[in-house]
Coordinates of C-alpha atoms and ligand atoms in Angstrom, one line a residue:
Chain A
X1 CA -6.3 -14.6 36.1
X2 CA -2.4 -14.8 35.8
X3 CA 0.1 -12.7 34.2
X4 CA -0.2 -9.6 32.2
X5 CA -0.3 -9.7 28.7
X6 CA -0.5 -6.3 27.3
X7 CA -0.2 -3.1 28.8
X8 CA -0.8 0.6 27.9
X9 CA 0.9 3.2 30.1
X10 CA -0.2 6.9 29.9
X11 CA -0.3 6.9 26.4
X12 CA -0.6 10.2 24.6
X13 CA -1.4 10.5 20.8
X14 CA -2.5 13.2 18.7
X15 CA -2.9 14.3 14.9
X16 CA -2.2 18.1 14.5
X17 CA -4.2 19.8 16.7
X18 CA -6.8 16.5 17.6
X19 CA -5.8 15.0 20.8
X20 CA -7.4 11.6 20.6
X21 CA -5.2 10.3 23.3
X22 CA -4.5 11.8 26.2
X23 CA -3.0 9.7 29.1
X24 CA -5.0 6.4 28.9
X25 CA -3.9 3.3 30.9
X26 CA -5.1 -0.4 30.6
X27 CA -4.3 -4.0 31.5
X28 CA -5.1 -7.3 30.3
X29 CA -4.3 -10.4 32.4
X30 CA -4.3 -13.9 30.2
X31 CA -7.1 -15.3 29.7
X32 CA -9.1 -12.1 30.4
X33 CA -11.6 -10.3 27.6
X34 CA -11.3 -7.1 28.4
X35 CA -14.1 -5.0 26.6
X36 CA -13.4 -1.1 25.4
X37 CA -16.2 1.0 24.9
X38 CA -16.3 4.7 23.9
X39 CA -18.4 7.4 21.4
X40 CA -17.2 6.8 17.9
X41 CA -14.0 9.1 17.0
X42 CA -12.9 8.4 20.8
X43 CA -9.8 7.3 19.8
X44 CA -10.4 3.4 20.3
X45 CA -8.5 2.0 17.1
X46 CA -6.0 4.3 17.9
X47 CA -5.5 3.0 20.7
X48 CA -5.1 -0.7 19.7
X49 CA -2.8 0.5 16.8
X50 CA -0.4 2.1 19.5
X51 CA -1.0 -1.5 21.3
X52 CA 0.7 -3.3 18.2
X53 CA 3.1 -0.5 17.1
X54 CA 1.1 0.4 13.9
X55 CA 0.8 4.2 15.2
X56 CA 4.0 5.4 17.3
X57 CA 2.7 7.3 20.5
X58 CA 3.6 10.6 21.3
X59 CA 4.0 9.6 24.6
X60 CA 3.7 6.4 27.1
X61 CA 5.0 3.1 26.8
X62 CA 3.1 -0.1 25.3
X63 CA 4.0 -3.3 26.6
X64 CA 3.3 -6.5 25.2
X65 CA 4.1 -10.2 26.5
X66 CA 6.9 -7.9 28.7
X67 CA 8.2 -6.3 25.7
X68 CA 8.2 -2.5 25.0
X69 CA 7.0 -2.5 21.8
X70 CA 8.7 0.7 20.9
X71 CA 12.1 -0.3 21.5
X72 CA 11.8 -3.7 19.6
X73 CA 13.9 -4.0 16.7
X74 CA 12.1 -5.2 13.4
X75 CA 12.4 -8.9 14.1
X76 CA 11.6 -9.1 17.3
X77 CA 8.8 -7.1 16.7
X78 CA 7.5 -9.2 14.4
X79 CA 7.7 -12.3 16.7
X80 CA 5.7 -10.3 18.8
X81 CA 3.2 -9.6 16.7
X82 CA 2.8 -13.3 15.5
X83 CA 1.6 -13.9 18.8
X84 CA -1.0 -11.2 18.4
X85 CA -4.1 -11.7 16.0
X86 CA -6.0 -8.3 15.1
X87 CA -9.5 -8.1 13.3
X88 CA -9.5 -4.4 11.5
X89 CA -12.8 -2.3 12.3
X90 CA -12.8 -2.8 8.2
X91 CA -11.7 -6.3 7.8
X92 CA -8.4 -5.4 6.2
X93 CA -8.4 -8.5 3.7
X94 CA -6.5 -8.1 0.7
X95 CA -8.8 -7.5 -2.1
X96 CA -5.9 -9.2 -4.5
X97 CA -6.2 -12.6 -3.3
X98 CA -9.2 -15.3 -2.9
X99 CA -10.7 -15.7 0.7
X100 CA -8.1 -19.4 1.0
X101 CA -4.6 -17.0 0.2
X102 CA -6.2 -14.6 2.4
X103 CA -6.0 -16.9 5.2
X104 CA -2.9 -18.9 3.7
X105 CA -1.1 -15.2 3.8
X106 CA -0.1 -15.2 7.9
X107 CA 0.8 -19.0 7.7
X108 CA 3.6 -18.3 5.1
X109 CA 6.5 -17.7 7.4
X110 CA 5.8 -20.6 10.0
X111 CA 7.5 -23.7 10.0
X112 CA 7.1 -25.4 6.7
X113 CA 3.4 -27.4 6.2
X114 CA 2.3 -29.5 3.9
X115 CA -0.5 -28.3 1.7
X116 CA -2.9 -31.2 3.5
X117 CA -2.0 -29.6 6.8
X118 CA -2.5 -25.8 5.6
X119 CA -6.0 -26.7 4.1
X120 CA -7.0 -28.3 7.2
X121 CA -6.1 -25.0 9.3
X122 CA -8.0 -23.1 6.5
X123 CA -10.7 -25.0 6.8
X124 CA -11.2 -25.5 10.5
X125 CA -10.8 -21.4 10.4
X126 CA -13.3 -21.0 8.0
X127 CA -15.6 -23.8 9.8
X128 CA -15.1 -21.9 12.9
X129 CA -17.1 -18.8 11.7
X130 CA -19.6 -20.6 9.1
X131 CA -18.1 -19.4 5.6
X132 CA -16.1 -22.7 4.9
X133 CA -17.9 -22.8 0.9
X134 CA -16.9 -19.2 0.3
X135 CA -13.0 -20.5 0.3
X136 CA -12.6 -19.9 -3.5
X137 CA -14.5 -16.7 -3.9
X138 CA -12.6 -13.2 -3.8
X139 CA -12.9 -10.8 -0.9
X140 CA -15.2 -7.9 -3.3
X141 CA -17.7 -10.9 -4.0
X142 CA -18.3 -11.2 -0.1
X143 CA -21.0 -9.0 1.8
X144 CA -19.9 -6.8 4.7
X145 CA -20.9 -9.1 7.1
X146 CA -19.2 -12.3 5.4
X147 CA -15.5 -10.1 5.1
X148 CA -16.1 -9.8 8.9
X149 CA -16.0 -13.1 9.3
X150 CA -13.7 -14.3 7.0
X151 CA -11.5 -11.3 8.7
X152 CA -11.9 -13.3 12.1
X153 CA -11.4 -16.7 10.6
X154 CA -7.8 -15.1 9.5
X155 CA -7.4 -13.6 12.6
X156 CA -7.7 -16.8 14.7
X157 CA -5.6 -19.4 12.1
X158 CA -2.5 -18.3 14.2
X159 CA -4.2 -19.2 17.3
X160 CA -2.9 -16.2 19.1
X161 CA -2.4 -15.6 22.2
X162 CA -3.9 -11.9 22.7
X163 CA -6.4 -11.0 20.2
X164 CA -7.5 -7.3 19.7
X165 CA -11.1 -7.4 18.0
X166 CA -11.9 -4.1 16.9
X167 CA -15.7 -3.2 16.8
X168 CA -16.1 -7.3 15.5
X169 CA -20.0 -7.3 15.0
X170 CA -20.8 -3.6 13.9
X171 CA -22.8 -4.0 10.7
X172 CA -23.8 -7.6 11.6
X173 CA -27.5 -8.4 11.9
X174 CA -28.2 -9.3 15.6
X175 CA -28.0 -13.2 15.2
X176 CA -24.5 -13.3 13.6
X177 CA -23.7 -10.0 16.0
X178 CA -24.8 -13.0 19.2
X179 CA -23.1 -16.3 17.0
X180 CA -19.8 -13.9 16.5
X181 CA -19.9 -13.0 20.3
X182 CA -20.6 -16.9 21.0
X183 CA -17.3 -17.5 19.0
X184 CA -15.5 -14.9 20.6
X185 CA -16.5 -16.7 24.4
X186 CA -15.3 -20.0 22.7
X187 CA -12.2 -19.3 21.4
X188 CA -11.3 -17.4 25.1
X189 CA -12.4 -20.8 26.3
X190 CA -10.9 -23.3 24.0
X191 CA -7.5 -21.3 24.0
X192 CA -7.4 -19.4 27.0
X193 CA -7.2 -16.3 25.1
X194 CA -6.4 -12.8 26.6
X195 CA -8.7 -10.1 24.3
X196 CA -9.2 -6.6 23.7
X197 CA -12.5 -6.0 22.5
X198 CA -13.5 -3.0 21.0
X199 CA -17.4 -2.9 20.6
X200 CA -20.8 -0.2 20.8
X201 CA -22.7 -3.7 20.7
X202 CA -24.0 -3.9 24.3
X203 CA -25.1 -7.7 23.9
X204 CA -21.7 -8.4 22.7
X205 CA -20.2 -6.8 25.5
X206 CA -22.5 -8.1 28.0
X207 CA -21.7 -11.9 26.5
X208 CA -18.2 -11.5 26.2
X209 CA -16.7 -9.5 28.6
X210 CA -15.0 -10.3 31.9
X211 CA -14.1 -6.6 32.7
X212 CA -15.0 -3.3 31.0
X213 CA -13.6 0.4 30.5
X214 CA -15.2 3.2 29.0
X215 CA -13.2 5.8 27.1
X216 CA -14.2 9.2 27.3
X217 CA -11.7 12.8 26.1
X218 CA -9.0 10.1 25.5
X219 CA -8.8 8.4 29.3
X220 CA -10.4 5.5 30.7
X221 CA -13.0 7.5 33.1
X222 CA -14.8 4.2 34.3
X223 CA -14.1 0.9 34.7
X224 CA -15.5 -2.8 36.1
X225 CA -17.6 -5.3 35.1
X226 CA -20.6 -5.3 33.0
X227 CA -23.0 -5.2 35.8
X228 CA -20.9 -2.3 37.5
X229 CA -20.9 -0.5 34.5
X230 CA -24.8 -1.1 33.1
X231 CA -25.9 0.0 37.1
X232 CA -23.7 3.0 37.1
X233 CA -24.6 6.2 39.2
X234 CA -23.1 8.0 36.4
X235 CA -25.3 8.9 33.8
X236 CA -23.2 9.2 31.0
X237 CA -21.9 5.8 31.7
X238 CA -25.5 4.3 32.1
X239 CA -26.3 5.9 28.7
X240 CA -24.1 3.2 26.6
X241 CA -26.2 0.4 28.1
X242 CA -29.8 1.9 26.8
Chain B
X1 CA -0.6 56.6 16.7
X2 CA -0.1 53.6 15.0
X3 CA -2.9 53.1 12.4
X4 CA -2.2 49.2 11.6
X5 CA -1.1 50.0 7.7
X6 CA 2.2 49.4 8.3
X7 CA 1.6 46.4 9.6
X8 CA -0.2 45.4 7.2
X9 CA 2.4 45.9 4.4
X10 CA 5.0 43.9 6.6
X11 CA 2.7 41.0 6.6
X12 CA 2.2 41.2 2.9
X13 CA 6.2 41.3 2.6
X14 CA 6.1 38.2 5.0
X15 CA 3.4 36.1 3.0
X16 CA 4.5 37.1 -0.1
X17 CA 8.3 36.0 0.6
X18 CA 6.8 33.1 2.2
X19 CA 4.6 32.5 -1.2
X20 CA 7.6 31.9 -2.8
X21 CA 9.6 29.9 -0.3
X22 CA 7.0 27.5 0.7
X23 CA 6.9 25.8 -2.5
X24 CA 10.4 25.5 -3.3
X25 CA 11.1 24.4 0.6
X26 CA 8.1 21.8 -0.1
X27 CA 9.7 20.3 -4.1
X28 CA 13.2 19.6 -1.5
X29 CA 11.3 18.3 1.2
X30 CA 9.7 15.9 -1.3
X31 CA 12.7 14.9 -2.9
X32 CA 14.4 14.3 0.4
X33 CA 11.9 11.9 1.2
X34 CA 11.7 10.1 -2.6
X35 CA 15.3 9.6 -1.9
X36 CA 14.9 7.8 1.5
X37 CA 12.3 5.6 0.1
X38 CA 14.7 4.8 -2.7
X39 CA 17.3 4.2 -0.7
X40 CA 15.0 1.6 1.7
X41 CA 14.2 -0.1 -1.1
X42 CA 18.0 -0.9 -2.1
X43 CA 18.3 -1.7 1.6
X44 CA 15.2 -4.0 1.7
X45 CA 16.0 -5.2 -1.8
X46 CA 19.0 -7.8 -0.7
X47 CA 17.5 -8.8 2.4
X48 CA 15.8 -11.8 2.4
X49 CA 13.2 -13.1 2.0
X50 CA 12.8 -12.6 -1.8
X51 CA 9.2 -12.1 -3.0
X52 CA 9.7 -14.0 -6.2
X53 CA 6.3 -15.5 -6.8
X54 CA 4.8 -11.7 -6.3
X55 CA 7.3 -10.3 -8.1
X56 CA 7.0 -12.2 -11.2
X57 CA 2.9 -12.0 -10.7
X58 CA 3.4 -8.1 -10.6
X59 CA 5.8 -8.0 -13.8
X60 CA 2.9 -9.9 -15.4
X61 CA 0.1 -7.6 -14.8
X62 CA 1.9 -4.2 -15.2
X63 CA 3.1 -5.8 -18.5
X64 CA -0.5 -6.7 -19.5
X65 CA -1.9 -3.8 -18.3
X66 CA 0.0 -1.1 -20.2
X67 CA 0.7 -3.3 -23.7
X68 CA -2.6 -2.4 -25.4
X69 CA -2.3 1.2 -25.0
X70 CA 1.8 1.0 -26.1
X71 CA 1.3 -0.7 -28.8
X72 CA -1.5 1.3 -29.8
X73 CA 0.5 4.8 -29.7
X74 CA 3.9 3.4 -30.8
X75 CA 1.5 1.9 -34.1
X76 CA 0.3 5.9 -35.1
X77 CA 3.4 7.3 -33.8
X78 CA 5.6 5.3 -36.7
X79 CA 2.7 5.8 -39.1
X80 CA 2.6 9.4 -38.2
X81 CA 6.5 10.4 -38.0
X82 CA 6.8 8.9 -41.7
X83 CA 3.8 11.4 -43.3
X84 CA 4.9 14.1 -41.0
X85 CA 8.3 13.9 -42.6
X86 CA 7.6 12.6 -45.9
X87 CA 7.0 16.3 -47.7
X88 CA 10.2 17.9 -45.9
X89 CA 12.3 15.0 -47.4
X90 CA 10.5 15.1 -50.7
X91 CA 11.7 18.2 -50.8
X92 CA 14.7 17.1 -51.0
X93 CA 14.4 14.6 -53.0
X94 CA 15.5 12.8 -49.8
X95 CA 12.6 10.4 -49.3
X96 CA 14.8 7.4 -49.7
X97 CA 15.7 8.4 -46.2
X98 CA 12.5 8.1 -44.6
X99 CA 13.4 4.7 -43.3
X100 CA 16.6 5.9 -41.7
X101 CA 15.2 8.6 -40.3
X102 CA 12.3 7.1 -38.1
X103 CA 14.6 4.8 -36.9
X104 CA 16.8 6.9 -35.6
X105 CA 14.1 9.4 -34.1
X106 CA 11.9 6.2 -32.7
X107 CA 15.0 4.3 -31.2
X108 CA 16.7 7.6 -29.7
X109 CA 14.1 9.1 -28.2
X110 CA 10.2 8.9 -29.3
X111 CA 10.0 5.2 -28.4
X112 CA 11.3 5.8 -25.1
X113 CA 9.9 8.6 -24.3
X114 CA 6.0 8.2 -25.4
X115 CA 6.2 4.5 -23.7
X116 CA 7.3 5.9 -20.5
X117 CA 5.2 8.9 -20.2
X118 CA 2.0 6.4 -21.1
X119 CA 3.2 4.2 -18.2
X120 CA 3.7 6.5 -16.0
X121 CA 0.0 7.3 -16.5
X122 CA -1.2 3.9 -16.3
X123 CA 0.9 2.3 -14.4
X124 CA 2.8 4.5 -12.0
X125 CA -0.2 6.3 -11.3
X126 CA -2.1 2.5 -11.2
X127 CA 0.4 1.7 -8.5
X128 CA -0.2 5.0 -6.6
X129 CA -3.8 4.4 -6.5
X130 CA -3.5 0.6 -6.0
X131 CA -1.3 1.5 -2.3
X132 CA -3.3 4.2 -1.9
X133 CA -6.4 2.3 -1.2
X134 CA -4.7 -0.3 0.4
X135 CA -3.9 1.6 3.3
X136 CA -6.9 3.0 3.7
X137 CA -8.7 0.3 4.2
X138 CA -5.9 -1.1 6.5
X139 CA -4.7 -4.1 4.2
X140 CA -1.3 -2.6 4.8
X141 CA -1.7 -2.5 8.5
X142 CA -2.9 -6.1 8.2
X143 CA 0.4 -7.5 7.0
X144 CA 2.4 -5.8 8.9
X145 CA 0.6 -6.9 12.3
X146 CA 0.5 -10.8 10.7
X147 CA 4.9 -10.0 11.0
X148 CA 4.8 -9.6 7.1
X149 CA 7.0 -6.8 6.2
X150 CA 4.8 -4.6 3.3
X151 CA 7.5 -2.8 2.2
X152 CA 9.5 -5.8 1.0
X153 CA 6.0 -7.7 -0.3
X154 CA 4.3 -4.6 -2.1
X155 CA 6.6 -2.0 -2.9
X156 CA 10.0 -3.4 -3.7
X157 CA 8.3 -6.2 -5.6
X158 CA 6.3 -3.6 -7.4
X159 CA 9.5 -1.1 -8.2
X160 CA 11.6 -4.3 -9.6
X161 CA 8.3 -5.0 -12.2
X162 CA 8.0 -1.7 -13.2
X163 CA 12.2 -1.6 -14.1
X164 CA 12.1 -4.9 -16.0
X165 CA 9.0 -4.2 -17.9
X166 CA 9.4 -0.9 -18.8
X167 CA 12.3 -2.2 -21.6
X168 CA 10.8 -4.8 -22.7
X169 CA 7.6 -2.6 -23.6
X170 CA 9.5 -0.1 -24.9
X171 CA 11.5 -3.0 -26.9
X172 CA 7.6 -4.2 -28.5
X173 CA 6.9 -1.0 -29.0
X174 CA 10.0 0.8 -30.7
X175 CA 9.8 -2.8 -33.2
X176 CA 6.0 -2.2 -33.7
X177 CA 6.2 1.9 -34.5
X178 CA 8.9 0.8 -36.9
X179 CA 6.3 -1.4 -38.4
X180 CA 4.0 1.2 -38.6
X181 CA 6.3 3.2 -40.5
X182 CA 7.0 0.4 -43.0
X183 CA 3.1 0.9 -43.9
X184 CA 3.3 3.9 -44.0
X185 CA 6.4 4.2 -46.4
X186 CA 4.1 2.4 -48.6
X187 CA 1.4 4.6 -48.7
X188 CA 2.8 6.3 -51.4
X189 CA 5.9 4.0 -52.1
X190 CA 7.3 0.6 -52.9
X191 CA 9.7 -1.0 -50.2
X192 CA 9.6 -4.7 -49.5
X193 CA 9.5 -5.0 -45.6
X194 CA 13.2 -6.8 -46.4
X195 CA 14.9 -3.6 -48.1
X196 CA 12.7 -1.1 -45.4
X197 CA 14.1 -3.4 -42.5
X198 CA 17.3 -3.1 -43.6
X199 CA 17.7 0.5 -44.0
X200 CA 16.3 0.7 -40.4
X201 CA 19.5 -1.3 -38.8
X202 CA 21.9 -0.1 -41.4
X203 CA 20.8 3.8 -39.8
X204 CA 21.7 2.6 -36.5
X205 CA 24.3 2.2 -34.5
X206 CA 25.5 0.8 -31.2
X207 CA 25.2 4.1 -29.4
X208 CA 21.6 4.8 -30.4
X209 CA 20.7 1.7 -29.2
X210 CA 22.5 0.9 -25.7
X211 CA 22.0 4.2 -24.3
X212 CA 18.5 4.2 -24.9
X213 CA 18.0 0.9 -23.8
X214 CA 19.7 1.9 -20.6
X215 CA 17.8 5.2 -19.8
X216 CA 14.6 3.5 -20.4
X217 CA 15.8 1.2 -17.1
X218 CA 15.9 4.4 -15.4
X219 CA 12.4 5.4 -16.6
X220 CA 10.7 2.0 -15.5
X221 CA 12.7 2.5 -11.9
X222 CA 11.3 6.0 -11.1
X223 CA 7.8 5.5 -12.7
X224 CA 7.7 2.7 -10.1
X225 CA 9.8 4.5 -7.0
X226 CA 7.3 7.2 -7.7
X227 CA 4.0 5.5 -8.0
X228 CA 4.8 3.4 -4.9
X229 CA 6.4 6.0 -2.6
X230 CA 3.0 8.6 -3.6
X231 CA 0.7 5.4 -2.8
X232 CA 2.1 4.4 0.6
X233 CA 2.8 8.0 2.0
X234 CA -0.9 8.8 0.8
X235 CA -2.8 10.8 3.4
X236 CA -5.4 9.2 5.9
X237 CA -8.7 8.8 4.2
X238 CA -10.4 8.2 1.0
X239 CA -9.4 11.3 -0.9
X240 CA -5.8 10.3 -0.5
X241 CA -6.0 8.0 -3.2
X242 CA -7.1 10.0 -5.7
X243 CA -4.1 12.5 -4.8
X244 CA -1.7 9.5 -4.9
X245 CA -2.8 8.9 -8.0
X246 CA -2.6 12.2 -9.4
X247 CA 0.6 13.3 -7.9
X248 CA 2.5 10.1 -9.2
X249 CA 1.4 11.0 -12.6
X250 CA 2.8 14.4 -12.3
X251 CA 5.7 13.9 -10.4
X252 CA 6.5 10.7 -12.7
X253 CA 6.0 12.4 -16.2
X254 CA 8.7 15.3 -14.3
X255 CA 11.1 12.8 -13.4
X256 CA 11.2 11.3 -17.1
X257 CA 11.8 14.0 -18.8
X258 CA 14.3 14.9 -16.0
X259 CA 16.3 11.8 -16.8
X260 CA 16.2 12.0 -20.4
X261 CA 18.0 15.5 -20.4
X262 CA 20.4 14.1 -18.3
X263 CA 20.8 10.7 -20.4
X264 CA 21.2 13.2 -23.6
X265 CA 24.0 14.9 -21.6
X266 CA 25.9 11.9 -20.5
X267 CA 25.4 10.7 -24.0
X268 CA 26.3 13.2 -25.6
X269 CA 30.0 13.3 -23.5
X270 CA 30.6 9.7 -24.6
X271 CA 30.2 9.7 -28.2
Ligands
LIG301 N1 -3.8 8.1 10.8 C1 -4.5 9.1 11.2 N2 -4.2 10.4 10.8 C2 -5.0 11.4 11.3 N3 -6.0 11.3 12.1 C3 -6.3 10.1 12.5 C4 -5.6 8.9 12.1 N4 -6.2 7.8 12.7 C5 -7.2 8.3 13.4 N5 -7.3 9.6 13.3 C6 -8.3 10.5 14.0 O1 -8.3 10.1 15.4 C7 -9.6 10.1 15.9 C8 -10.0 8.8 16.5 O2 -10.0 7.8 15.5 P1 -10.4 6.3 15.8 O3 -10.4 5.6 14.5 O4 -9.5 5.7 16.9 O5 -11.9 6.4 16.4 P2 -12.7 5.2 17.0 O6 -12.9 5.4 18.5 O7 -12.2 3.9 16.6 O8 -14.1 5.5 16.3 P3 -15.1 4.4 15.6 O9 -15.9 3.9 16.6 O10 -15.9 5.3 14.6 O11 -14.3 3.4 14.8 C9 -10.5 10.5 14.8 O12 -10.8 11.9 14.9 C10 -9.7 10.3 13.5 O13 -10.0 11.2 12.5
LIG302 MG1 -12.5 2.5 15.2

């Protein structure tokens, strides 16, 4: 493991009187998947939304490739963020366009490419997570499971270099949860990916990760590896892994 | 020994003052914040880059969209202004008028008027929705992470469509309520569409047609500011859209009538 990709420092967030942060820390070295579990409402896609800047924290500092992302003017942000792919709990593709603009949408802005070349990305990206004859079809003709995917396949056209994967196989049947956490593995390893990966999906954590923490009253109160973790003294801890 | 009533009636006083405040404090806190997102948009506006494919895709569809339903209403409105008006004339022995007159009162004011309030239904509150839902189910989020900036791609595009196309609706419609009350001039009348044409322009002048040309630019700007600033400020969760919708309809249909009083005032300074 090398440098440190992204970093969250004591970060505090809350809406009104919900403290869904409250002083968490992590690391991710390159090249590392780092997986985050925690109780639905824990405050997990907060906490990658403070990672990219989407959410300002009340308090703490976010640091990506070196950068404090909250003191980043617009345009440097923004290169940031080109280096950072992020799959929405919800897919986030835009409803407006077919599944081929979808994925044509974060290539806009990069070097000019000829439409041969753009197609081939598309279609290697759509290869890469088994949808490539749903490239004409709009996003509200896909099933939950395909927007995922096609969500991922958008995610990785940029090739990122950190990739923040929020719950990636919830609602998935358990063979397309295991090929999804299969892809997630061979992108790390084809790329050298760093990942956040935010997931109740114990087989997908168990195949994925490299290191784990657990997020409980809005701080990391366990960390390690997946063996660590599933052989935990603590019970609560031991209860995500049944 | 205190018994608590007096207490009580100071906290009434409180609330009550507060009943009164609140709302007031919360119409200037809203139109503090319209303000800023108006003037983002100027500042986003003439930066690069320019959205033009999205813009012109946008102008399209809100054009579309709202056409039927304006042409529709501008149709009865010509038909109905001539019946309405045909007895009081008659009266008169005026009804040669009847030309002259819906032309002035469709140009002035009802074209304007009824084409904006309908789009501010349809489309502004179209708009409001449309954002709405797109934040909720992070598509927002989504560009901006991908170093797309949203503002630029979905709202300035969207307030430039709604500015140009609320004229040229307006335009379609003023020329098809005036058709409407050629038909209906003939209900009980003889005019050839030449001589009822012709009374129509020879009734107006320059400065019933510039100015309301002009105010309906201000219409199609704040049926769009509005709609767009309701639908990406819309509150976290699914129930936010329908407000979005909702309150751009309200707060749109306001602002309209807002800006016609003033365009009547200005107007009426010049001429
Ligand atoms: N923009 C927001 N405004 C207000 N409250 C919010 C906002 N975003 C999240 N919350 C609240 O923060 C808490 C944590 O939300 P979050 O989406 O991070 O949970 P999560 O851990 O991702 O849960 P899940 O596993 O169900 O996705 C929730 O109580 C949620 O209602
Ligand atoms: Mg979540």
């Amino acid at each position: 493991m090398g440098t440190t990709v992204a970093e969250i420092k004591d970060i505090k967030k809350s809406f009104g009187s919900n403290n869904v942060l409250a002083g968490l820390n992590l690391k991710v070295e390159s090249g590392e998947n780092l997986v985050v579990f925690g109780k639905s409402g824990s405050g997990k896609s907060v906490l990658i939304k403070c990672l990219v800047g989407l959410l300002e924290p009340d308090e703490g500092t976010a640091i990506l490739f070196g950068e404090n992302v909250s003191e980043l003017k617009e345009r440097e942000l923004n290169l940031v963020r080109k280096k950072v792919g992020f799959l929405f709990q919800s897919a986030a593709l835009y409803d407006s366009m077919t599944v081929r603009e979808n994925l044509e949408f974060p290539l806009r802005d990069l070097k000019p490419k000829t439409n041969e070349e753009t197609d081939a990305l598309i279609i290697e990206a759509l290869t890469n997570v088994g949808l490539a004859d749903a490239i004409d079809k709009m996003p509200s003709e896909l099933s939950g499971g395909m927007r995922k995917r096609v969500g991922l396949a958008r995610t990785l056209i940029l090739k990122p270099e950190l990739i923040l994967y929020d719950e990636p196989t919830t609602g998935l049947d358990p063979i397309t949860s295991k090929e999804i956490s299969h892809l997630i593995l061979d992108i790390q390893k084809k790329y050298n990916t760093a990942s956040i990966i935010i997931t109740h999906d114990v087989e997908c954590a168990r195949i994925t990760s490299n290191r784990m923490i657990i997020i409980k009253n809005g701080t990391a109160i366990a960390e390690g590896t997946f063996k660590e973790l599933a052989e935990s003294t603590d019970e609560w801890v031991r209860s995500f892994f049944k | 020994m205190p018994t608590g009533l007096e207490n009580k009636s100071e906290t009434v006083a409180v609330s009550s003052s507060a009943y009164f405040l609140k709302p007031v404090k919360a119409f200037f806190e809203e139109v503090t914040a319209i303000t800023r997102f108006a003037f983002r948009f100027f500042k986003e506006l003439f930066m690069p880059r320019y959205e033009l494919k999205e813009l012109i895709r946008q102008s399209y569809l809100l054009g579309y969209k709202s056409l039927p339903l304006i042409a529709v209403t501008g149709f009865i409105m010509g038909i109905v202004l001539i019946i309405q008006s045909r007895p009081t004339l008659a009266s008169f022995g005026a009804e040669s008028w009847l030309p002259a007159m819906v032309s002035v009162s469709i140009i002035r004011e009802m074209g304007p008027a009824i084409a904006a309030l309908i789009f501010a239904g349809k489309v502004g509150s179209g708009i409001a929705a449309e954002l709405a839902s797109m934040k909720v189910t992070e598509q927002i989020d989504a560009m901006e992470v991908s170093g797309i900036n949203p503002f630029k791609y979905i709202v300035v595009t969207r307030i430039i469509a709604a500015t140009i196309m609320l004229p040229v609706l307006v335009i379609l419609s003023d020329a098809i309520s005036l058709y409407g009350g050629f038909l209906a001039v003939n209900l009980k009348g003889d005019i050839s569409l030449h001589l009822y044409f012709s009374q129509v322009f020879q009734a107006l002048a320059f400065t019933d047609i510039f100015p309301a040309f002009i105010k309906t630019i201000f219409f199609g700007f704040a049926v769009g500011l509005i709609g767009c600033y309701y639908g990406y400020n819309s509150a976290h969760g699914t129930e936010g859209v329908g407000k979005a919708a909702n309150q751009s309809f309200v707060y749109g249909s306001i602002s309209i009538f807002v800006l016609d009083m003033m365009a009547v005032q200005i107007t009426s300074f010049f001429i």
